[in-house]
PDB file of C-alpha atoms and ligand atoms in Angstrom:
ATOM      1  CA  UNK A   7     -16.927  40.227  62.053  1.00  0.00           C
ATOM      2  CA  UNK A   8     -16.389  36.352  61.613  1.00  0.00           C
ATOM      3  CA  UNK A   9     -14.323  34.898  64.494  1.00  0.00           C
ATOM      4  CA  UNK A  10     -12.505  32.654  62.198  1.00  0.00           C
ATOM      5  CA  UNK A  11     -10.938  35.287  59.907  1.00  0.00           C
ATOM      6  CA  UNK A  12      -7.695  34.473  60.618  1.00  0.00           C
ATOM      7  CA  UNK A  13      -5.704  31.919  58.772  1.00  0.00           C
ATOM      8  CA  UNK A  14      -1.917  30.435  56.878  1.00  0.00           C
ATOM      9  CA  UNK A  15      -0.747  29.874  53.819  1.00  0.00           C
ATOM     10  CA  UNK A  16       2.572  27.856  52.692  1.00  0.00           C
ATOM     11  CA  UNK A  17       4.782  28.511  49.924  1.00  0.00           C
ATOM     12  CA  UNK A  18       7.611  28.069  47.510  1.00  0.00           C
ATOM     13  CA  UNK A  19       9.272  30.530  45.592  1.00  0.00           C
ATOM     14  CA  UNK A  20      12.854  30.523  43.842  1.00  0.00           C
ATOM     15  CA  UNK A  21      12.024  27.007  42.147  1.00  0.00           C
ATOM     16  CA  UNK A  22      11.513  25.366  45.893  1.00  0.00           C
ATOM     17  CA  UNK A  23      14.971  26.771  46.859  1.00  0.00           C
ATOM     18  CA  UNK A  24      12.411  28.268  49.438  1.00  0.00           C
ATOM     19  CA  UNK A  25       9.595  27.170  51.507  1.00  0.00           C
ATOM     20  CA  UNK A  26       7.573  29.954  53.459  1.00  0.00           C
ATOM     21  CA  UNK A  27       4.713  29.823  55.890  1.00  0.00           C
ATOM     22  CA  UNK A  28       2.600  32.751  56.716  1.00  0.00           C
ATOM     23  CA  UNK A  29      -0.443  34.073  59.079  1.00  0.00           C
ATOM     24  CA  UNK A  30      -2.309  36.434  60.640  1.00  0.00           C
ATOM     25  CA  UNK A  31      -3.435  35.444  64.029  1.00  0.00           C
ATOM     26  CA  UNK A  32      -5.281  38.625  65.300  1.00  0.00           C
ATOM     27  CA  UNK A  33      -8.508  36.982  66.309  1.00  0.00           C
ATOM     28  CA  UNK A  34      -6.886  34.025  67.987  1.00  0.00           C
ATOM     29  CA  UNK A  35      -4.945  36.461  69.638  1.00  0.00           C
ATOM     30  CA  UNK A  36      -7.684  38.507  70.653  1.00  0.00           C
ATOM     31  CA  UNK A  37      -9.319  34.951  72.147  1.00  0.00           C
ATOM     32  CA  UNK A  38      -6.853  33.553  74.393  1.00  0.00           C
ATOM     33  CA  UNK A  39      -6.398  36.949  75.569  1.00  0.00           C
ATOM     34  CA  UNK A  40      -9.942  36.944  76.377  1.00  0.00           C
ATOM     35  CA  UNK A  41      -9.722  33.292  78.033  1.00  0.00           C
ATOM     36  CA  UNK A  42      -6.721  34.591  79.980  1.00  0.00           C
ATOM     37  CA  UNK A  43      -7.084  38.473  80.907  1.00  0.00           C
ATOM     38  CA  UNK A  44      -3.820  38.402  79.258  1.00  0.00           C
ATOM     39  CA  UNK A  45      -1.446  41.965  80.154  1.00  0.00           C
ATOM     40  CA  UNK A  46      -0.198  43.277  76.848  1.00  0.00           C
ATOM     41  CA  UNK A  47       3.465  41.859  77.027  1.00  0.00           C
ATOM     42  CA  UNK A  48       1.803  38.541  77.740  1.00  0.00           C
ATOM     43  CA  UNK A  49      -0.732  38.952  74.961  1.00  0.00           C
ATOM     44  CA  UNK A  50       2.106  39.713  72.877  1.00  0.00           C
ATOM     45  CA  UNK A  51       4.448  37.072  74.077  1.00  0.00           C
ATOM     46  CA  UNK A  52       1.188  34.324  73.601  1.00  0.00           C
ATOM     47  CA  UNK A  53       0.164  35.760  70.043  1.00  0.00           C
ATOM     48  CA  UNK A  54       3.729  35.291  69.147  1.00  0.00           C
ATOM     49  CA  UNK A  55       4.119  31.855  70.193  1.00  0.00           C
ATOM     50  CA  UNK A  56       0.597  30.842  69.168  1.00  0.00           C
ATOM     51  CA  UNK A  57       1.694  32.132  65.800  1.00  0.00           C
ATOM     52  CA  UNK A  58       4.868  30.544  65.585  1.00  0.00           C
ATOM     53  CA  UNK A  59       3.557  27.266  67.383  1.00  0.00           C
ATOM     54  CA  UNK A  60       1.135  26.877  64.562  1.00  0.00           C
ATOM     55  CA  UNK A  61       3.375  27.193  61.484  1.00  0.00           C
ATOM     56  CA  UNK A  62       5.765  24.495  62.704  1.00  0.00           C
ATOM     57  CA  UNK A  63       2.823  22.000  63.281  1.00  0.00           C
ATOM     58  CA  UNK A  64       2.004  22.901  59.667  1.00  0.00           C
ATOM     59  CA  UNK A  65       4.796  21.176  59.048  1.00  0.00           C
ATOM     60  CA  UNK A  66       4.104  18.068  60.582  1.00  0.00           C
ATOM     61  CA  UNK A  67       2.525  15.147  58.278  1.00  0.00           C
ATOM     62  CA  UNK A  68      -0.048  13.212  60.360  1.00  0.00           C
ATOM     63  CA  UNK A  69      -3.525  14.568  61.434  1.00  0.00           C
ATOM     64  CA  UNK A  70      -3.204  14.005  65.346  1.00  0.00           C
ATOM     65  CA  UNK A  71       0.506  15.076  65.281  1.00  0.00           C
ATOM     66  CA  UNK A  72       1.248  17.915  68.064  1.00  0.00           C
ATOM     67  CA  UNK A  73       3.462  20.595  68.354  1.00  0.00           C
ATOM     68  CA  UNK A  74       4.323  22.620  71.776  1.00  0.00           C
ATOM     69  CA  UNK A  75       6.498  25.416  72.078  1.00  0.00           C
ATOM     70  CA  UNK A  76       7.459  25.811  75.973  1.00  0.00           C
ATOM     71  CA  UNK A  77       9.424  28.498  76.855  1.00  0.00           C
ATOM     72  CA  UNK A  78      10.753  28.666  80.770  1.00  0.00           C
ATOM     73  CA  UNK A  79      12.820  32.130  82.091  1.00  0.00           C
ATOM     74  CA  UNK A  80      13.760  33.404  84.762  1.00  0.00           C
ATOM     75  CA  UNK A  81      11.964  36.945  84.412  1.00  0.00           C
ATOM     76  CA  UNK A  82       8.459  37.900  86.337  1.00  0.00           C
ATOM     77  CA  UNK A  83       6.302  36.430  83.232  1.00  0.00           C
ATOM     78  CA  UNK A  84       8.308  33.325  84.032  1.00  0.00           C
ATOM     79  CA  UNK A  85       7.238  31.310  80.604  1.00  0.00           C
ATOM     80  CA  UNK A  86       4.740  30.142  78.404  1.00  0.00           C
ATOM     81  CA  UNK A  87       3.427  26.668  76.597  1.00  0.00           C
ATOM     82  CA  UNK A  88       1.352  26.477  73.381  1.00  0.00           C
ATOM     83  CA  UNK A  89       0.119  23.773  71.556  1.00  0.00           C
ATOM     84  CA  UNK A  90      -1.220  23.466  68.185  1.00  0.00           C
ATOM     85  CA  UNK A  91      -2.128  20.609  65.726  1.00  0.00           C
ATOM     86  CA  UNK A  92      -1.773  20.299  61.848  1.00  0.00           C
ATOM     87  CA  UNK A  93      -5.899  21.237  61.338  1.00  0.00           C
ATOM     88  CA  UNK A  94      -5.244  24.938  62.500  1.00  0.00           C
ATOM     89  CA  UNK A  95      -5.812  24.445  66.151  1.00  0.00           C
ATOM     90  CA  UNK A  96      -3.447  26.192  69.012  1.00  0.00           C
ATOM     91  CA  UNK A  97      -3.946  26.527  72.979  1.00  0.00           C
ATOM     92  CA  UNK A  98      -1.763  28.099  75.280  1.00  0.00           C
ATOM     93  CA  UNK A  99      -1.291  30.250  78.241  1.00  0.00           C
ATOM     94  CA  UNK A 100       1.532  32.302  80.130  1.00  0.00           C
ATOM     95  CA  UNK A 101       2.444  31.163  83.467  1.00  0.00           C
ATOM     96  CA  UNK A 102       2.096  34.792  84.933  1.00  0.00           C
ATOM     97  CA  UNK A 103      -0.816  35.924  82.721  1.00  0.00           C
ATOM     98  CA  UNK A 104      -1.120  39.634  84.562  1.00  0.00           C
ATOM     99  CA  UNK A 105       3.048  40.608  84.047  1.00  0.00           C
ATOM    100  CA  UNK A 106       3.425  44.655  83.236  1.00  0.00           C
ATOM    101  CA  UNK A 107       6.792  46.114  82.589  1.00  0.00           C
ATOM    102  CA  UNK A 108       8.021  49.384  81.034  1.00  0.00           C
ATOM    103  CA  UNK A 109       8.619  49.473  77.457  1.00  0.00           C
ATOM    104  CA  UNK A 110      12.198  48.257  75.999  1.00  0.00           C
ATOM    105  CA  UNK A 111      14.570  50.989  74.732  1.00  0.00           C
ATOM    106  CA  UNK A 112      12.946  50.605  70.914  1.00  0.00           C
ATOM    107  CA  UNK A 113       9.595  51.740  72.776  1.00  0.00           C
ATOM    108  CA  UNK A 114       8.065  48.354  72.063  1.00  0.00           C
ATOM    109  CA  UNK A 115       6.679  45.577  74.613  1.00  0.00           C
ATOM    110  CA  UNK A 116       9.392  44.144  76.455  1.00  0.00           C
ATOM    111  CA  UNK A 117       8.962  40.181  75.501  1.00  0.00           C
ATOM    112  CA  UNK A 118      12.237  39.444  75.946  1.00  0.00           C
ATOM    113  CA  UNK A 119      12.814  41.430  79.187  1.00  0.00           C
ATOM    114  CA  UNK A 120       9.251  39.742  80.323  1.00  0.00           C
ATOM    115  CA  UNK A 121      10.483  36.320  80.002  1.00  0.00           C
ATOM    116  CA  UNK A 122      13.765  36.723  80.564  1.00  0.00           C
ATOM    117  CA  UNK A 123      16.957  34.244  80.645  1.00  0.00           C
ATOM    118  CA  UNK A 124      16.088  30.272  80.004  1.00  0.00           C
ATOM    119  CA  UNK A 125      15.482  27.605  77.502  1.00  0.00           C
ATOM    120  CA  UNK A 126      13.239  26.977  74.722  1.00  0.00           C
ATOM    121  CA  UNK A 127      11.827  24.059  74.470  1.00  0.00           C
ATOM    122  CA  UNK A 128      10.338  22.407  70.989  1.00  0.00           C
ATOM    123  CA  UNK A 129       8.010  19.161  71.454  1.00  0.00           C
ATOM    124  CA  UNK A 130       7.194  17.423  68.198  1.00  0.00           C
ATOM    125  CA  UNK A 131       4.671  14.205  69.609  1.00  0.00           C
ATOM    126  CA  UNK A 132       3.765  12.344  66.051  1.00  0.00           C
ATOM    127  CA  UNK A 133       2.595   9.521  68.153  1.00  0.00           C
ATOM    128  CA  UNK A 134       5.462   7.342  68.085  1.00  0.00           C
ATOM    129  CA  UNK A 135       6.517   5.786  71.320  1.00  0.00           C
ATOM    130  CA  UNK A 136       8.854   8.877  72.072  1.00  0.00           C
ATOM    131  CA  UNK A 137       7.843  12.461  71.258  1.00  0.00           C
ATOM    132  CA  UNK A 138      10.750  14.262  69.446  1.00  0.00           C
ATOM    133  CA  UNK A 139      12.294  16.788  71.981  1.00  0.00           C
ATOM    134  CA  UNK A 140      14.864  19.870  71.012  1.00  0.00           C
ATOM    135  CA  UNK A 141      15.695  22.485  73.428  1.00  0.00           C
ATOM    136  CA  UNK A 142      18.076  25.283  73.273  1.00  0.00           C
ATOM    137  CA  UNK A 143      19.101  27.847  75.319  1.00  0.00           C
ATOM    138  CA  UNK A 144      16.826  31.496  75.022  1.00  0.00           C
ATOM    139  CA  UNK A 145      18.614  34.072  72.558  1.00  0.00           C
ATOM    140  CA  UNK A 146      16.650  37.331  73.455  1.00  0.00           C
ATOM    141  CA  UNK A 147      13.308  35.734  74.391  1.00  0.00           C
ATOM    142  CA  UNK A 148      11.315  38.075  72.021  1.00  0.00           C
ATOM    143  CA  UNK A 149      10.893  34.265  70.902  1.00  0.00           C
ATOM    144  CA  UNK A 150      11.189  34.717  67.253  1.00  0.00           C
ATOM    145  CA  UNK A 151      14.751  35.546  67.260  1.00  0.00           C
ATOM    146  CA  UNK A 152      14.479  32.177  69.711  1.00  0.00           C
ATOM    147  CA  UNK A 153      12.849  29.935  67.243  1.00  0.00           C
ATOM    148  CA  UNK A 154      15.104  31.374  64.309  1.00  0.00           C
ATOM    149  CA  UNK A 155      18.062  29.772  66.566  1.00  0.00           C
ATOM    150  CA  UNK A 156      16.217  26.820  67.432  1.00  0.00           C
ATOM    151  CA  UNK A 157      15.849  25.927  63.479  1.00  0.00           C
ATOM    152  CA  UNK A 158      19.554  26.759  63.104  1.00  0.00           C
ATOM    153  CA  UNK A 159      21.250  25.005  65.900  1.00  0.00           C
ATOM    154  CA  UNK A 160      18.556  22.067  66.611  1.00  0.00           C
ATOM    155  CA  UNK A 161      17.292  20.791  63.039  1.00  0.00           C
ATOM    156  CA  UNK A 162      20.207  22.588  60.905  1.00  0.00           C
ATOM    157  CA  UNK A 163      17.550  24.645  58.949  1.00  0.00           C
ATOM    158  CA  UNK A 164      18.783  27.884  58.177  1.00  0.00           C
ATOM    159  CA  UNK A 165      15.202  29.739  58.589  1.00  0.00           C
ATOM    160  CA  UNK A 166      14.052  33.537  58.995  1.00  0.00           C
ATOM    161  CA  UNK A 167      11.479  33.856  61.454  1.00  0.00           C
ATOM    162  CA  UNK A 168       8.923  37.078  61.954  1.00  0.00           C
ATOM    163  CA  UNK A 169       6.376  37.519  64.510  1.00  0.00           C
ATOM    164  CA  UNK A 170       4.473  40.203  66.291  1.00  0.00           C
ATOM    165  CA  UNK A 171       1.795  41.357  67.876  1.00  0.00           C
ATOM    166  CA  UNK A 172       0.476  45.353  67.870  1.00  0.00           C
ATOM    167  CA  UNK A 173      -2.482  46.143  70.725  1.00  0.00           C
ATOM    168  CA  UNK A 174      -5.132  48.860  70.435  1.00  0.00           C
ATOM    169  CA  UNK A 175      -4.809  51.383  72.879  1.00  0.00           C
ATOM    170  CA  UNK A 176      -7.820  50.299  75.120  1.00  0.00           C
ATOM    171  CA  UNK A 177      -5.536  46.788  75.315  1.00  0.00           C
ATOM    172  CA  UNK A 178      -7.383  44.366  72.254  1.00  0.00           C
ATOM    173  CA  UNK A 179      -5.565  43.153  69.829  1.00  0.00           C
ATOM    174  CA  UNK A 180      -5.199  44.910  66.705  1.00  0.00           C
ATOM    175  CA  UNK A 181      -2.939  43.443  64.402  1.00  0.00           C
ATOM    176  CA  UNK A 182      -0.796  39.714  64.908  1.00  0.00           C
ATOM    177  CA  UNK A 183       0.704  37.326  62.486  1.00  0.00           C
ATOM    178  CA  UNK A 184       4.369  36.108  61.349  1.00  0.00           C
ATOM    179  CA  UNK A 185       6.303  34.270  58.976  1.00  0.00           C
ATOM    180  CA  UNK A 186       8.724  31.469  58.491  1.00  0.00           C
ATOM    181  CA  UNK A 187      11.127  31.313  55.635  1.00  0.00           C
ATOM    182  CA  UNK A 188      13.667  28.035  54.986  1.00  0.00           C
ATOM    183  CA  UNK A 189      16.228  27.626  52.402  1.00  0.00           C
ATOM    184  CA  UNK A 190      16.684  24.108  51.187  1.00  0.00           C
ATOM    185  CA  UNK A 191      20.404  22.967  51.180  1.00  0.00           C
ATOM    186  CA  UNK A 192      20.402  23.245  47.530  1.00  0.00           C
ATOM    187  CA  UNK A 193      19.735  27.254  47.638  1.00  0.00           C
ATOM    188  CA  UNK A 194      22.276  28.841  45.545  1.00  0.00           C
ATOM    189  CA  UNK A 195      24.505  31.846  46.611  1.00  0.00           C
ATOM    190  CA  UNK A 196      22.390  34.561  44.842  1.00  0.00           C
ATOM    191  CA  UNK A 197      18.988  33.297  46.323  1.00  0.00           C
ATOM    192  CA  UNK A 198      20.343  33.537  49.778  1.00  0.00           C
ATOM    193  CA  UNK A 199      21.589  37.172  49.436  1.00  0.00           C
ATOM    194  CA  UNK A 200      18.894  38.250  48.138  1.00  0.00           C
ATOM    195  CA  UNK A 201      16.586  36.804  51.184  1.00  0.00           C
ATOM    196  CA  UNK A 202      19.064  38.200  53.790  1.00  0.00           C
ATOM    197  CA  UNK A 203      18.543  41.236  52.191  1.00  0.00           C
ATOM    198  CA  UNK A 204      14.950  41.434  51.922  1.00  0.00           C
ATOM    199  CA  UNK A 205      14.829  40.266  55.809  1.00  0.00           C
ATOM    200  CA  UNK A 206      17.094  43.373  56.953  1.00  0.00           C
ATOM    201  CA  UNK A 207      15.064  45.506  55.274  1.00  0.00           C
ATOM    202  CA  UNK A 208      11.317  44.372  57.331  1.00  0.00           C
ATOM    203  CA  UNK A 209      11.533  46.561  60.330  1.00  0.00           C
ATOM    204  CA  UNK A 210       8.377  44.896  61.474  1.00  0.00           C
ATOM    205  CA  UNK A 211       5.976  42.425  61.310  1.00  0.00           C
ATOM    206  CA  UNK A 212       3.276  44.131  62.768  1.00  0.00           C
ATOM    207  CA  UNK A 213       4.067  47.540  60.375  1.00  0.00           C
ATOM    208  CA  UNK A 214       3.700  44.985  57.365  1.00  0.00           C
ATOM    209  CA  UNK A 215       0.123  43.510  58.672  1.00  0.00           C
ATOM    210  CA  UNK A 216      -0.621  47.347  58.898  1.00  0.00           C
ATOM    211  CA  UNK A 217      -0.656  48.138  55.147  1.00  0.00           C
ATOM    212  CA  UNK A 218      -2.178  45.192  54.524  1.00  0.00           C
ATOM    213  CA  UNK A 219      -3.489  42.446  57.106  1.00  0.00           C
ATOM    214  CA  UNK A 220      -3.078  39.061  55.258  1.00  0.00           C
ATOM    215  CA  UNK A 221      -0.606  36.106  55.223  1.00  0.00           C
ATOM    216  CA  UNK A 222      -0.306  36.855  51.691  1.00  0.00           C
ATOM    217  CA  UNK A 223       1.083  40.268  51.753  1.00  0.00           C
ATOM    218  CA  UNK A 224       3.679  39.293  54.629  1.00  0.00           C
ATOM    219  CA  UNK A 225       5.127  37.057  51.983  1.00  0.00           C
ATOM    220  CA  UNK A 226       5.121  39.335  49.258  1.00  0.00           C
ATOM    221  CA  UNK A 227       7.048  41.543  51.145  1.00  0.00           C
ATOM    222  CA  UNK A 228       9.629  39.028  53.067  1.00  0.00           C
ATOM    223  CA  UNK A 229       9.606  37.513  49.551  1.00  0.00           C
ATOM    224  CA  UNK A 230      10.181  40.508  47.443  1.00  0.00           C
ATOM    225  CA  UNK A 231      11.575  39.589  43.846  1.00  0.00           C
ATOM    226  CA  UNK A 232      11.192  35.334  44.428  1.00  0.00           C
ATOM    227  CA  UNK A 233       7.151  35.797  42.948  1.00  0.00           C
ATOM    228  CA  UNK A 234       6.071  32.934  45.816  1.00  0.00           C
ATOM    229  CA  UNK A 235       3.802  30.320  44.957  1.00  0.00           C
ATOM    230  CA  UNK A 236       1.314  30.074  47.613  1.00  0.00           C
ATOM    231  CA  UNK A 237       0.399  25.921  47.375  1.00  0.00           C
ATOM    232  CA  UNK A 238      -1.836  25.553  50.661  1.00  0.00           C
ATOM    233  CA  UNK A 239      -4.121  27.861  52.617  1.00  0.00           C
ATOM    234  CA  UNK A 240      -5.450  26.615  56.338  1.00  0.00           C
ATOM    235  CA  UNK A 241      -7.730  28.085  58.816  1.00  0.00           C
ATOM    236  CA  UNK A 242      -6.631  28.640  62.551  1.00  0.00           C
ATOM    237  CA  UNK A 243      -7.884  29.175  65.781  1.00  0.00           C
ATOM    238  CA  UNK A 244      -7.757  29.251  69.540  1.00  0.00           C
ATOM    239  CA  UNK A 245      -9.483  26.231  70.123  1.00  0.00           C
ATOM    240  CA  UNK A 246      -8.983  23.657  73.461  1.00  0.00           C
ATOM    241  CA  UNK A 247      -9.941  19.992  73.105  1.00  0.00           C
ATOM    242  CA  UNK A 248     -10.763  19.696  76.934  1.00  0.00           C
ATOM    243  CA  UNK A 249     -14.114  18.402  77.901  1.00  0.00           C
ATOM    244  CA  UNK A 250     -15.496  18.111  81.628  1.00  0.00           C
ATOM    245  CA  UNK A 251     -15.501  14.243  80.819  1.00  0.00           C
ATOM    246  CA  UNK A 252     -11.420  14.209  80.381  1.00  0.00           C
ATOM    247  CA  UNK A 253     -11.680  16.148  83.811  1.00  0.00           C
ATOM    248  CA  UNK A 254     -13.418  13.323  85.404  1.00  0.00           C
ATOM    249  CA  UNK A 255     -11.165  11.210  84.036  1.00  0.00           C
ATOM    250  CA  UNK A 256      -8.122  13.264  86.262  1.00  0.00           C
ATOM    251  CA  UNK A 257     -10.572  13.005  89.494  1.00  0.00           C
ATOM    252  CA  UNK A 258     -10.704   9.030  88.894  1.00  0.00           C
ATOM    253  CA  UNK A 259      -7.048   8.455  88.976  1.00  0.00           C
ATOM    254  CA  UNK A 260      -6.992  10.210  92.278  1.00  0.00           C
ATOM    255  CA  UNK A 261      -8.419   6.873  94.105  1.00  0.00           C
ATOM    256  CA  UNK A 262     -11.182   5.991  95.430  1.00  0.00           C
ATOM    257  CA  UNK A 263      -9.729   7.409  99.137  1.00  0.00           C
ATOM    258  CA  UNK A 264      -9.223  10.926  97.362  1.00  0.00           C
ATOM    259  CA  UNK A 265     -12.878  10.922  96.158  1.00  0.00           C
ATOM    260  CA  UNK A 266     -14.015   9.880  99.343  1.00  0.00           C
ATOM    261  CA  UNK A 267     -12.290  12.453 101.433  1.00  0.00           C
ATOM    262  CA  UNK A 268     -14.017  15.369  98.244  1.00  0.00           C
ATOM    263  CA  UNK A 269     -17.053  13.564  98.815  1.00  0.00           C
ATOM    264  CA  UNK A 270     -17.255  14.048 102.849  1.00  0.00           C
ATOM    265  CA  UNK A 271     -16.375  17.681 102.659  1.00  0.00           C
ATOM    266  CA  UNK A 272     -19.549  18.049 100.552  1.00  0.00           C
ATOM    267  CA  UNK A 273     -18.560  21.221  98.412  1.00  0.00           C
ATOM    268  CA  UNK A 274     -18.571  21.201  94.843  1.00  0.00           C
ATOM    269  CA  UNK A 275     -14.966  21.284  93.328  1.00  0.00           C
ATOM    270  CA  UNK A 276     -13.788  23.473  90.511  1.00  0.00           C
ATOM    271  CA  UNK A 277     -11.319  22.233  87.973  1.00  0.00           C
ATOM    272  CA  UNK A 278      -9.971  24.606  85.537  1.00  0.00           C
ATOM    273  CA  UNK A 279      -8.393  24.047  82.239  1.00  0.00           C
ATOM    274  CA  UNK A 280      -4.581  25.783  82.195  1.00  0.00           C
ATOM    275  CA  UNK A 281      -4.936  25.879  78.180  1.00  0.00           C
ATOM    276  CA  UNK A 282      -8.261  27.700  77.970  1.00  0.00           C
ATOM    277  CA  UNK A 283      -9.114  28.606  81.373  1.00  0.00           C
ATOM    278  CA  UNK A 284     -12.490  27.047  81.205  1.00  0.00           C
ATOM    279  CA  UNK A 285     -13.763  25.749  84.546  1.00  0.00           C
ATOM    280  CA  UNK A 286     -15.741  23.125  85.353  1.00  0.00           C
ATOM    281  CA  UNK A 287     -17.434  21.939  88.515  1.00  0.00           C
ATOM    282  CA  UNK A 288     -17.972  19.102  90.179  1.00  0.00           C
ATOM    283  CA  UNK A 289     -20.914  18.566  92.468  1.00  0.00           C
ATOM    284  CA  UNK A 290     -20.682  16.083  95.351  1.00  0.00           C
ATOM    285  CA  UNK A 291     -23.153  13.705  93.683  1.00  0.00           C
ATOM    286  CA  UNK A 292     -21.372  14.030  90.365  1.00  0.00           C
ATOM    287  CA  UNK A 293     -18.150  13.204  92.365  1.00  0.00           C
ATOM    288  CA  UNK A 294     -20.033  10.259  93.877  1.00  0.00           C
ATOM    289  CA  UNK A 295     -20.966   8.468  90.526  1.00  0.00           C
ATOM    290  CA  UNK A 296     -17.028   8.356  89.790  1.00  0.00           C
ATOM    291  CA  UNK A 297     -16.390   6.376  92.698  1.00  0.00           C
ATOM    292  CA  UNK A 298     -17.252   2.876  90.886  1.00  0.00           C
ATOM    293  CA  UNK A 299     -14.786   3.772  88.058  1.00  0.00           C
ATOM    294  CA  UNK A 300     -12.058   4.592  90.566  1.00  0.00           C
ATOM    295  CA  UNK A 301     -12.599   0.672  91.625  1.00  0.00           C
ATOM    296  CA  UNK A 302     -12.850  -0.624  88.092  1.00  0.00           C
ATOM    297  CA  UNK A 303      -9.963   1.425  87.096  1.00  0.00           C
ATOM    298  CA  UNK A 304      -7.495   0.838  90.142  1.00  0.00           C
ATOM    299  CA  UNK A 305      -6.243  -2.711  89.728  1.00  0.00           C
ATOM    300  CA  UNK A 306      -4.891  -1.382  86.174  1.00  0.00           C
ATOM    301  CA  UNK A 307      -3.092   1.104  87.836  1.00  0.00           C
ATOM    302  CA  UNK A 308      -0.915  -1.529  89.746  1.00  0.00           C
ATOM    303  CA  UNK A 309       0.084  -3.397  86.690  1.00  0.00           C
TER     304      UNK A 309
HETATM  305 ZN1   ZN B  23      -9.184  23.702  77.821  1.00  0.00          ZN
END
């Protein structure tokens, strides 16, 4: 099997009264739940948000623009933060990766009852001086439900949104992917019942991906009677930019006292990457040959 099978399409249908995005995110899924050791709820709760993360940075225009969905709540998986770009590239983790709970009273993994009461945060960074930051407070925490609300109350889109995530028994990921729908403020009446309608009728994403596992299909079916025109088709995947040089770059900026005291313990030091979980280590001499950058670098730090 190809590791990059999974990818998004966009779309129009009802003569662009409608713009949809779709995906299908099972082998991303099935990654970062690798990188992680990822519980089910907190696969489920990452492949979601991964999903989601990515179709709203398709949105973005520029090529390094950046779009993180960070989720805080009070319950014992305590919240999440993904990040993906507009080339098909997401990273993310849960803050407690390992959370187990009982299944909610529909019999499904209990997101919602994982994460618990909080906000949702939305970062859009298109490299302006200020990232553009809208937050609103968690509706259920099953997180599409959330990012249905954000849309509505924080950028006045009215917007469907579908995700899920459906595990194998031994705990891999079998089947994840979502859409987003948006009606343009010139949708008429008839175009809008008709999309409510078809939306009450999905009783899941996941049950969708089942008869037929492309972005394509989810459309057809969210889309029912519109005929969508599918204008762009992307790539994705679980993929972390972090290198062990940008790490070095973190140990400089602790001083050249900080390296100093590392350097007279003499024991390598692990750093390890919260996106991807990759670690990498430091030995004492590697430590050592950062020590003339700390000095070139520190009188910029007092500016
Ligand atoms: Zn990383």
């Amino acid at each position: 099997m190809s590791e990059y099978k999974d990818y998004m399409i966009r779309a129009v249908a009802a003569d662009a009264q409608i713009r949809a995005f779709a995906i299908t995110s099972r082998d991303l899924t099935e990654k970062a739940r690798q990188a992680h050791n990822t519980s089910p709820i907190a696969t489920a709760a990452l492949g979601r948000a991964m999903s989601g993360a990515l179709m709203m940075a398709d949105m973005l225009k520029g090529p390094r623009d950046l779009l993180t969905i960070q989720i805080d709540g009070d319950g014992p998986m305590q919240g999440l933060v993904v990040t993906a770009d507009n080339q098909g590239h997401v990273k993310g983790y849960v803050k407690n990766p390992h959370v187990i709970l009982d299944p909610n009273a529909q019999g499904h993994l209990n997101v919602g009852g994982a994460i618990g009461q909080g906000t949702l945060t939305v970062i859009r960074d298109m490299n302006l001086k200020d990232p553009y930051i809208g937050q609103i407070p968690l509706v259920t925490g099953e997180i599409a439900e959330d990012l249905t609300a954000y849309y509505a109350q924080s950028e006045q889109i009215p917007s469907a949104v579908g995700l899920g995530v459906l595990m194998n028994k031994e705990n891999t990921v079998r089947r994840a992917g979502g859409f987003v729908v948006q009606l343009m403020p010139f949708a008429e009446d008839e175009v809008i019942s008709r999309l409510e309608e078809n939306i009450r009728k999905i009783s899941s994403v996941t049950s969708i991906l089942e008869e037929e596992s492309t972005p394509e299909h989810l459309l057809d079916v969210v889309l029912e009677g519109f005929k969508p025109e599918v204008t762009s088709r992307e790539d994705v995947r679980f993929y972390c930019n972090c290198t062990k040089e940008r790490f070095s770059r973190g140990l400089i900026l602790l001083g050249t006292e900080e390296l100093e005291n590392i350097i007279s313990e003499g024991k390598d030091i692990e750093l390890r990457c919260q996106f991807c979980n990759s670690a990498y280590t430091f030995t004492t001499e590697e430590v050592k040959k950062l020590l003339p950058r700390t000095r070139v670098s520190e009188p910029e730090k007092e500016q």
